[in-house]
Short mmCIF file of C-alpha atoms in Angstrom, two decimals:
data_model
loop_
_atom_site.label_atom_id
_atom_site.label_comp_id
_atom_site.label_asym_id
_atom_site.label_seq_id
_atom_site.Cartn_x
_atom_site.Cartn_y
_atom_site.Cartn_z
CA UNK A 1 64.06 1.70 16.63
CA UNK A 2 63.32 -2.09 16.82
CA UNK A 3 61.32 -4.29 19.09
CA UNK A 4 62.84 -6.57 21.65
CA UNK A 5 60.49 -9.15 23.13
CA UNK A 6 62.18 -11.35 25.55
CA UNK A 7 60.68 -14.73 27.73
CA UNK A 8 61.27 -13.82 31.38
CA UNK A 9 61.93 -17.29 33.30
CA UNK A 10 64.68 -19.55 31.67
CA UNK A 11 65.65 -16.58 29.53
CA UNK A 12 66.38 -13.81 31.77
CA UNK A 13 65.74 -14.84 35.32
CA UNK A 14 65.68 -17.91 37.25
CA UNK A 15 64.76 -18.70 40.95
CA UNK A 16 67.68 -17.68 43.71
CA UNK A 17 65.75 -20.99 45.78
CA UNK A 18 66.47 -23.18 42.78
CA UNK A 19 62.53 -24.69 42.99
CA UNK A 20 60.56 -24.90 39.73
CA UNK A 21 58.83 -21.89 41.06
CA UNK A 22 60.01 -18.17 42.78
CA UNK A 23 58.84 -18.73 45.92
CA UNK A 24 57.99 -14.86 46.74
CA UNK A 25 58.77 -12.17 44.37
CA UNK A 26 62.73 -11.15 44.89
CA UNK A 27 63.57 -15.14 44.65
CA UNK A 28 65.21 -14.21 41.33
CA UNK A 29 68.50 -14.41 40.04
CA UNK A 30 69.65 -13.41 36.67
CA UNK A 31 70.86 -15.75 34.05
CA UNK A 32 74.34 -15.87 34.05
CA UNK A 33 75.35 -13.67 31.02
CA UNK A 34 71.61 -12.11 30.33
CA UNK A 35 72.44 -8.94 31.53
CA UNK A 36 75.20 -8.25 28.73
CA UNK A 37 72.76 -9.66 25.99
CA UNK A 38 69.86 -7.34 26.63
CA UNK A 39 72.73 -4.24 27.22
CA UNK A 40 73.93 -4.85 23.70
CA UNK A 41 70.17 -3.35 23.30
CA UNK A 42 69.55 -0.68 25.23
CA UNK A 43 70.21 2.01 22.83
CA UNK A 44 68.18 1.27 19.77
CA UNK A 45 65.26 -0.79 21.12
CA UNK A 46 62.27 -0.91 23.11
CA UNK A 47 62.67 -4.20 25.00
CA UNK A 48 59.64 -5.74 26.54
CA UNK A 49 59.29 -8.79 28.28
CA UNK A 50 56.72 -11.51 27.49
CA UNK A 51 56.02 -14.42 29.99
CA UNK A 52 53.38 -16.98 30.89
CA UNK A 53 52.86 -16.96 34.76
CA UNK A 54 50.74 -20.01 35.03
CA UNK A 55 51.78 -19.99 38.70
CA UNK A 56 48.96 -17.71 39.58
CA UNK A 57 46.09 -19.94 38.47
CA UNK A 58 48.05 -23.38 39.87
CA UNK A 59 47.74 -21.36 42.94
CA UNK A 60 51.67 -21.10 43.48
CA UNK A 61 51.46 -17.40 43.98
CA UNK A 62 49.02 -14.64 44.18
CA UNK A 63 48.07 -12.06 41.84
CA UNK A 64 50.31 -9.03 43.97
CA UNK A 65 52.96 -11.62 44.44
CA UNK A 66 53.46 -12.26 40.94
CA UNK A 67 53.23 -8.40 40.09
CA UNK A 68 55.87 -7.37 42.75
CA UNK A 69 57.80 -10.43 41.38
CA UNK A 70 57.84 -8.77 37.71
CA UNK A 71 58.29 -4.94 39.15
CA UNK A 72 61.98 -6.81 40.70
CA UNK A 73 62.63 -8.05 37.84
CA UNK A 74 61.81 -4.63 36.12
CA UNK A 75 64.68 -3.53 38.92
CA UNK A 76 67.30 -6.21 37.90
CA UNK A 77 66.79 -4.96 34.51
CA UNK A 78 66.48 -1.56 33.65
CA UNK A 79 66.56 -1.78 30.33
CA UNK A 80 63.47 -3.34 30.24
CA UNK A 81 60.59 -1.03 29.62
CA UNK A 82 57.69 -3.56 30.52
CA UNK A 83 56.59 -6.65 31.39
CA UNK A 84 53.35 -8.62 30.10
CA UNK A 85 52.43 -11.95 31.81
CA UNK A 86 49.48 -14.30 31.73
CA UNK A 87 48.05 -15.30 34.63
CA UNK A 88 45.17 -18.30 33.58
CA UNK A 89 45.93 -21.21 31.27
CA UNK A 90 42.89 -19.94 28.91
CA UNK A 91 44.75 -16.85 27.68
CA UNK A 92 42.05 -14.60 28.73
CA UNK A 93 44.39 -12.30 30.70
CA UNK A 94 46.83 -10.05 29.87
CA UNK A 95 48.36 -6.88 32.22
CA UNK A 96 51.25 -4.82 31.78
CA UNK A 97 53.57 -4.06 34.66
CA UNK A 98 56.05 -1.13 34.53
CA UNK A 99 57.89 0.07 37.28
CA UNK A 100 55.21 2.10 39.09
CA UNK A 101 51.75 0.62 37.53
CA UNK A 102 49.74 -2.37 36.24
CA UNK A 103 47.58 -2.14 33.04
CA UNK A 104 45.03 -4.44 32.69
CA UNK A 105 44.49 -5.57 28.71
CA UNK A 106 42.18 -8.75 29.32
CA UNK A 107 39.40 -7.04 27.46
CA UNK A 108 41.04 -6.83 23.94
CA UNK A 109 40.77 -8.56 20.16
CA UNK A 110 43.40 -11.15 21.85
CA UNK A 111 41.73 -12.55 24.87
CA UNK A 112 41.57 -16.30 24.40
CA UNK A 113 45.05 -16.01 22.82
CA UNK A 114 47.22 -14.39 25.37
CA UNK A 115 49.29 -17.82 26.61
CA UNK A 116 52.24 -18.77 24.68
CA UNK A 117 52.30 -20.87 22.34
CA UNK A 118 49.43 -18.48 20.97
CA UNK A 119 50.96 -15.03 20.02
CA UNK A 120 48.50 -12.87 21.72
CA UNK A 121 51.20 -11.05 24.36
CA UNK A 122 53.18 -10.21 21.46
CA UNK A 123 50.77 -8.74 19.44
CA UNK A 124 49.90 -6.67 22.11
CA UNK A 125 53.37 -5.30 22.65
CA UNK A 126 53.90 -4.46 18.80
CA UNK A 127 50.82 -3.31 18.56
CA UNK A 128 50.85 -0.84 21.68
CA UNK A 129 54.72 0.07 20.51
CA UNK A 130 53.70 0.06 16.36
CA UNK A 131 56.15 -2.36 15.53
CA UNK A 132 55.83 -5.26 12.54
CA UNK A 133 56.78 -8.67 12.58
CA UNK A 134 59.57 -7.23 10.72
CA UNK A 135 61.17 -5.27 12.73
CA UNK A 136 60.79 -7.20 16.01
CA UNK A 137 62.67 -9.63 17.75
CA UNK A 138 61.61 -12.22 20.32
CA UNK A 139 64.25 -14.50 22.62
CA UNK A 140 63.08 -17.35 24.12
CA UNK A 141 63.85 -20.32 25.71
CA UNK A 142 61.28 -22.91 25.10
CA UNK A 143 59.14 -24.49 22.22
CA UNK A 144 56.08 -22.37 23.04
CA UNK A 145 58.17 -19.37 22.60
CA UNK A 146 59.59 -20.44 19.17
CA UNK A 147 55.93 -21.22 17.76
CA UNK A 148 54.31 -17.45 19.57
CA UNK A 149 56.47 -16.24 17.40
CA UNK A 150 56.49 -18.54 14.21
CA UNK A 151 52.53 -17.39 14.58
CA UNK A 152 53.08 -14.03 13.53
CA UNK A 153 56.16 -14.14 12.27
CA UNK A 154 58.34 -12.22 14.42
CA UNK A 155 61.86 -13.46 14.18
CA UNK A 156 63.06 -15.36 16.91
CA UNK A 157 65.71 -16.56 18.68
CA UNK A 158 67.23 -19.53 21.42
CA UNK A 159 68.12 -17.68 24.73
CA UNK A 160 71.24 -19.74 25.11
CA UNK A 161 72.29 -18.43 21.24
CA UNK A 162 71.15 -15.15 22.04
CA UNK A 163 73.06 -14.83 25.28
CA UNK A 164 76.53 -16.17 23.69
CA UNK A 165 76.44 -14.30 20.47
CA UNK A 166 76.47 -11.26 23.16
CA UNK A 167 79.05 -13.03 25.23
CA UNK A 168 81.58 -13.06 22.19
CA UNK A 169 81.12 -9.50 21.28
CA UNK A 170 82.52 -8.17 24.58
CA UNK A 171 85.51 -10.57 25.04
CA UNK A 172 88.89 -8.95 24.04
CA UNK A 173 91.16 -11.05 22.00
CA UNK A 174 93.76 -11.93 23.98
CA UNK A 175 95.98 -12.99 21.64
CA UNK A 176 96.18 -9.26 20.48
CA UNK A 177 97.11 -7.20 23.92
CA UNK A 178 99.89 -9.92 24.40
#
């Protein structure tokens, strides 16, 4: 078994509303051609999601808002097994939704380092699911994901690459049922 961390907004999900921000928690649509990326995984990895939700501390959303609005996404992808977000822009906070609780880890070794670009979230997850570096995994869609990664050096890769290098192994090739 390997370790699949995946970014949540840009990478997986996006808001149905089209603002910057979900504007309550089932305001989500998935990216198109996300949910045959992460199926390609389901049988051999833990997948985990990993996502900054400065939203709570700007004030765009509450605390049970932005839990209920990972638990949907937990729902739109069942592969996933988790979701860790941080809710303040010091990194102090960490919790772990699954489907039916939330787990606070805000008092551990990686408070202070929990918001991407640090690489505290993903420690965390490898940690909890004793994984390495080596044989993790982490998908991500913007610069602070590439260098939460590049900190510990878990392998990483663009969401956009990601998501077409799955695309391409489903397609038939047409030119052979002709």
């Amino acid at each position: 078994m390997s370790l699949l961390l995946i970014d949540m907004d840009g990478t997986l999900r996006e808001p149905l509303s089209g603002q910057q921000y979900f504007q309550h928690p089932k305001d989500q649509r998935i990216i198109e051609g996300a949910q045959i990326a992460i199926g390609a995984y389901k049988d051999d990895w833990i997948i985990a999601g990993i996502t900054n939700q400065g939203g709570v501390a700007a004030g765009h959303k509450s605390m049970q808002e932005c839990i209920k609005e990972q638990q949907y996404t937990l729902e739109l992808f069942p592969e996933l097994r988790e979701i860790y977000f941080c809710p303040d822009f010091e990194g102090k906070k960490c919790f772990r939704v699954t489907r039916h609780n939330v787990y606070n880890h805000s008092q551990t070794k990686w408070s202070g380092q929990y918001r991407k670009p640090r690489s505290g979230m993903l420690q965390l997850a490898m940690v909890r699911h004793k994984h390495t570096p080596q044989n993790s995994l982490y998908v991500g869609d913007r610069p602070e994901d590439e260098q939460a990664a590049q900190r510990i050096g878990v392998r990483f890769q663009w969401a956009w690459d990601w998501i077409e290098q799955h695309q391409e192994a489903i397609v038939p090739n047409l030119t052979e049922v002709q």
